Amino acid sequence: MADAAHGLGGLKYDPKKRAKPPELNVFIALVVIVAAFELLGWLLYRDSFLFNTRPNVDAIFNWARLNIIILQVSIVGIIAIGVTQVIISGGIDLSSGSVVGATAMIVMSFAQTAVVNGNPNPKAIFGEWAMDLPVIVPVLVGLGCGLVAGLINGLLIAYTRIPPFIATLGMMVSARGLSKWWSNGNPISFPTESYAAIGKGMMPVVIFVCLAVLFHLILRYTLYGKHTYAIGSNEDAARMSGINVARHKVLIYAIAGMLASVAAIVLSSKNLTAQAGMGVMYELDAIAMSVIGGVSLAGGRGSIVGTVIGALIFGVIISGFTFLKLDAYYQEMVKGAIIVGAVVLDQWRQRRMASRM
Amino acid sequence: MSDIVLETRDLTKHYGGVHALEGVNFILRKGEHVAIMGDNGAGKSTFVRQITGVEQRTRGEILFYGRPVNFAGPLEAREAGIETVFQTLALADHLDVADNLFLGREKLRLRLGPFSILDYKGMREATLKALQKTGVKIPNIHNTIERMSGGQRQCVAIARTATFHSRLTIMDEPTAALGVQETAQVENIIRNLKEQGEPLILISHNMRQVFDLVDRIVVFRRGRICANLRKEETDGQEVVAYITGAKTQPEYADAA
Ligand SMILES: Nc1ncnc2c1ncn2[C@@H]1O[C@H](COP(=O)(O)OP(=O)(O)OP(=O)(O)O)[C@@H](O)[C@H]1O
Ligand SMILES: [Mg+2]
C-alpha cells in the first residue's frame, strides 16, 4: 500500500524523509527560550529558572514556577483555541477580550450567593430570585453570551462582507461598553461555592487541556476542521467545491465566541469577582499565542498543538522576565515586542514558503 | 424525451456595464463533445460560471436534461451531475491531493453534521485509484498542493472531475500548463469519457487538440456565439477567421 502511494510518477521519493511537522520548530523555540532563561538565571542570580534550588523541597523541577506559567496561560489559552480556528479560516477576532469582560459581568450577576458572612450580599445585582442559583444557570447564561457575540460577528462577516477586522473591532468596543454599563462600573463579587469551584486551583489548566485536545481532534478529523482549512487556504475554491462558506464562517465565529465566554467563566470563578476591565488586551495575547505557534495570519496554516506550544512560549517569556526581576513596565513593552515579532516571523515564513513553491 | 443534455436560451450575464455574455443559445446532445473557442475575454469562462451556478445569470434559461435549472451554487450543479475543471483550478493550496479531490463531498466515517468524522483511509485509497485510472503522475500524494508544479496542480483538478461519475463534464483550458506527456494523458481521459458516452464541454485555445478530440466547435466572440461548426465541415483557418472576427455565420449575424 505504502509503495503504491508513492510509486506514482517518475520522480524518486523517499517516504522516510517525510516533511517535519511545523510544530517541531515551535517546540525547539520553546526549548531554546527556556535554556536562555536558565543560562541568564545562573549568570545573573546564581539561580535556576527550571530546576528546584531550594534545599527544603524534594523535587527536580521548580514546580511552583511551572504551575504558575501553565496557570497563567491557560485562561488566555482557551481564547487562543478559538482564535486559532478563526485565523486558520483567514479571519481575525479582535473582540475576544471584550467578550470576556461582558460575559464575566453578566455571568457573575447570576452566580451570586445571597448571604455573605451572615449579611446580605453587598454586591447583589438582581433581587432574591437570582441568588444561589444552581451552577448550570450562570454557565449556560455565559455560553449564551459568547454564542450571541460570536453569531453577531459571524453573521456580519459572512453576510454583509465587512472585513473581519472591522466587524470584530466593532464588537470589541460594544462589548466593552456593555461590561461597563452593566453595573455602572461596579465590580460584581461573592459567587456561590459551586461556581467558585469551576476555576479553583489547577482547574483552569484542566479545562484548557481538555478543550485543546477536543479541538485538536475536531480540526484534524472532522468536516468542520477540513473546511476551516480549505476556506483559509482558498475561499473561492472552497465555494466552488460546494462548501457553504458563509454558514461555516458563522459557525467558526460562534465557536470562538463561546470559547471566549468559557474563559470568562473560568476567570471570574478563579478571581471570585468580575470587573468591567476584565480581559482587556486578551485578544492580542491570544492572537500572539496563535501566531507564535505557527498559525499564519494569511490563513490555511496552523494547528492547536502549535498554539498550545505558542501559549507556553508566551507564558515562559512573561514568567522569565519576572524571574530576572525586570519590572512590570518592561514586561508590557516586551509583550508588545513579542506580538509584533510574531507577526514579522509569520510574514517571513510566508515569504519563505512562497519562494519554495 | 429528447437527446439534449444541456440547452441555454438567451443566456446573458452583465457585470455592471460589462456585457460579458449576451443572448447565448447553446445546445449539447447526448454523448457529444463540444469545444468552445474564442479570444481572451470572449466570455467562455463566464459561460461556464453561469451554467455551474458559481454566478447568477442576468437573464435567460438553462435546461439540463430537459429540466429548467437554477443552481444556487456549485454544489447544486455538482449534485445534479455537472463536474467542472475551472480555469482557476479551485484547489486549496494548503491541503493535500486526497483532501482536494474530495473537497466538498468528503467520505465520512460517522455522520455528525458539521462535526462528521472523516474517512481518511477511504479517501486516500480512492485517490490512488483515481490517479492510477487517469495516469496522473504525482510523486507523493501527501504533499500539499502548494508544493506542486503548475502542471501537477492541473492534473489534480482534472483527476477530481474524472473520479466522480458525471452527467456532464466541463473543462476550462485543462491543458494550459501541461507538458507534452501530461497533455496526452488528459487527452486520453477525454477520449475515455467519449467512449463511455459522457458528454463534455471543452474550452481550449489549442487548435490541434480541439480537432483531435471534439465533434463540434462553437466560437464565442465578445460575449456572443458567432459560429457553430461541425468538425468535418471546417478547418483551422476557418475557425481562426471566426475567432478574430473576419467571418461570422449568417445565422449569428447580429453578433458582429
Ligand atoms: N467578475 C467580473 N467582473 C467584471 N467583469 C468580468 C468579471 N469576470 C469576467 N469579466 C469580464 O468578462 C469578460 C469575459 O471574461 P471571461 O473570463 O469569460 O473570458 P474568457 O473567454 O474565459 O477568456 P480567457 O480565454 O482569457 O480565459 C472579460 O472582458 C472580463 O473582463
Ligand atoms: Mg477563461
mmCIF file of C-alpha atoms in Angstrom, chain A residues 1 4-13 18-19 215 218-227 229-230 232-234 236-243 248 251 255 298-301 353 356-357, chain B residues 49 54 74-75 78 86 88-95 99-100 103-106 108 113-118 120 123-125 128 131-132 136-142 146-148 152-153 160:
data_model
loop_
_atom_site.group_PDB
_atom_site.id
_atom_site.type_symbol
_atom_site.label_atom_id
_atom_site.label_comp_id
_atom_site.label_asym_id
_atom_site.label_seq_id
_atom_site.Cartn_x
_atom_site.Cartn_y
_atom_site.Cartn_z
ATOM 1 C CA MET A 1 0.000 0.000 0.000
ATOM 2 C CA ALA A 4 1.747 2.269 -4.328
ATOM 3 C CA ALA A 5 1.018 5.504 -2.514
ATOM 4 C CA HIS A 6 4.334 6.906 -3.504
ATOM 5 C CA GLY A 7 5.153 4.991 -6.634
ATOM 6 C CA LEU A 8 3.195 7.260 -8.949
ATOM 7 C CA GLY A 9 5.258 9.194 -11.433
ATOM 8 C CA GLY A 10 8.871 9.153 -12.353
ATOM 9 C CA LEU A 11 10.329 11.201 -9.514
ATOM 10 C CA LYS A 12 12.213 9.460 -6.793
ATOM 11 C CA TYR A 13 10.523 9.764 -3.461
ATOM 12 C CA ARG A 18 8.546 12.995 5.324
ATOM 13 C CA ALA A 19 8.352 16.717 5.845
ATOM 14 C CA PHE A 215 -10.473 20.983 19.278
ATOM 15 C CA ILE A 218 -12.089 18.362 15.688
ATOM 16 C CA LEU A 219 -9.717 20.342 13.482
ATOM 17 C CA ARG A 220 -7.842 17.241 12.424
ATOM 18 C CA TYR A 221 -10.535 14.638 11.942
ATOM 19 C CA THR A 222 -13.836 16.301 11.162
ATOM 20 C CA LEU A 223 -15.521 18.005 8.249
ATOM 21 C CA TYR A 224 -15.540 21.209 10.299
ATOM 22 C CA GLY A 225 -11.750 21.198 10.513
ATOM 23 C CA LYS A 226 -11.175 20.308 6.871
ATOM 24 C CA HIS A 227 -13.491 23.055 5.698
ATOM 25 C CA TYR A 229 -8.512 24.957 6.494
ATOM 26 C CA ALA A 230 -9.995 24.919 2.989
ATOM 27 C CA GLY A 232 -8.493 29.863 4.802
ATOM 28 C CA SER A 233 -6.457 28.304 2.051
ATOM 29 C CA ASN A 234 -8.607 29.358 -0.895
ATOM 30 C CA ASP A 236 -13.122 30.681 -3.841
ATOM 31 C CA ALA A 237 -12.014 27.080 -4.242
ATOM 32 C CA ALA A 238 -13.940 26.147 -1.131
ATOM 33 C CA ARG A 239 -17.035 27.835 -2.522
ATOM 34 C CA MET A 240 -16.659 26.226 -5.944
ATOM 35 C CA SER A 241 -16.193 22.849 -4.286
ATOM 36 C CA GLY A 242 -19.622 23.296 -2.816
ATOM 37 C CA ILE A 243 -18.778 24.230 0.770
ATOM 38 C CA HIS A 248 -19.258 27.712 8.037
ATOM 39 C CA LEU A 251 -20.084 28.544 12.950
ATOM 40 C CA ILE A 255 -17.391 28.730 18.474
ATOM 41 C CA ALA A 298 -2.787 34.674 5.791
ATOM 42 C CA GLY A 299 -4.944 31.648 6.663
ATOM 43 C CA GLY A 300 -4.827 27.946 5.873
ATOM 44 C CA ARG A 301 -1.930 27.091 8.140
ATOM 45 C CA MET A 353 7.097 29.312 1.704
ATOM 46 C CA ARG A 356 9.956 27.449 -2.196
ATOM 47 C CA MET A 357 6.979 26.958 -4.472
ATOM 48 C CA ARG B 49 -19.749 30.094 -14.388
ATOM 49 C CA VAL B 54 -20.867 29.917 -9.461
ATOM 50 C CA PRO B 74 -21.699 24.972 -7.481
ATOM 51 C CA LEU B 75 -22.671 22.259 -5.013
ATOM 52 C CA ARG B 78 -22.366 19.117 -8.847
ATOM 53 C CA PHE B 86 -12.399 25.614 -13.531
ATOM 54 C CA THR B 88 -8.702 28.927 -11.772
ATOM 55 C CA LEU B 89 -8.474 25.248 -10.739
ATOM 56 C CA ALA B 90 -10.291 25.782 -7.437
ATOM 57 C CA LEU B 91 -7.777 23.918 -5.290
ATOM 58 C CA ALA B 92 -6.948 24.602 -1.649
ATOM 59 C CA ASP B 93 -3.186 25.126 -1.599
ATOM 60 C CA HIS B 94 -2.583 24.040 1.976
ATOM 61 C CA LEU B 95 -4.404 20.720 1.632
ATOM 62 C CA ASP B 99 -8.312 16.409 0.587
ATOM 63 C CA ASN B 100 -8.696 18.371 -2.619
ATOM 64 C CA LEU B 103 -13.291 18.721 -1.014
ATOM 65 C CA GLY B 104 -16.992 19.428 -0.564
ATOM 66 C CA ARG B 105 -18.022 15.749 -0.722
ATOM 67 C CA GLU B 106 -15.771 14.058 1.763
ATOM 68 C CA LEU B 108 -17.352 10.156 6.181
ATOM 69 C CA GLY B 113 -23.496 17.255 10.960
ATOM 70 C CA PRO B 114 -20.630 19.710 10.644
ATOM 71 C CA PHE B 115 -18.592 17.610 13.058
ATOM 72 C CA SER B 116 -18.827 14.437 10.982
ATOM 73 C CA ILE B 117 -15.698 12.317 11.166
ATOM 74 C CA LEU B 118 -13.632 11.998 8.007
ATOM 75 C CA TYR B 120 -9.126 9.475 5.578
ATOM 76 C CA MET B 123 -10.380 8.873 0.611
ATOM 77 C CA ARG B 124 -6.691 8.017 0.224
ATOM 78 C CA GLU B 125 -7.451 4.681 -1.393
ATOM 79 C CA LEU B 128 -4.845 6.355 -5.551
ATOM 80 C CA LEU B 131 -4.758 8.770 -10.066
ATOM 81 C CA GLN B 132 -3.950 5.367 -11.480
ATOM 82 C CA VAL B 136 -1.688 11.307 -13.391
ATOM 83 C CA LYS B 137 1.831 11.409 -12.007
ATOM 84 C CA ILE B 138 2.313 12.767 -8.528
ATOM 85 C CA PRO B 139 5.327 11.586 -6.537
ATOM 86 C CA ASN B 140 3.720 11.899 -3.138
ATOM 87 C CA ILE B 141 0.010 12.283 -2.560
ATOM 88 C CA HIS B 142 0.623 13.538 0.968
ATOM 89 C CA GLU B 146 1.387 24.480 -2.753
ATOM 90 C CA ARG B 147 4.416 22.213 -3.167
ATOM 91 C CA MET B 148 3.383 21.003 -6.588
ATOM 92 C CA GLN B 152 0.636 18.683 -11.276
ATOM 93 C CA ARG B 153 -1.957 21.018 -9.804
ATOM 94 C CA ARG B 160 -11.071 15.311 -9.407
#
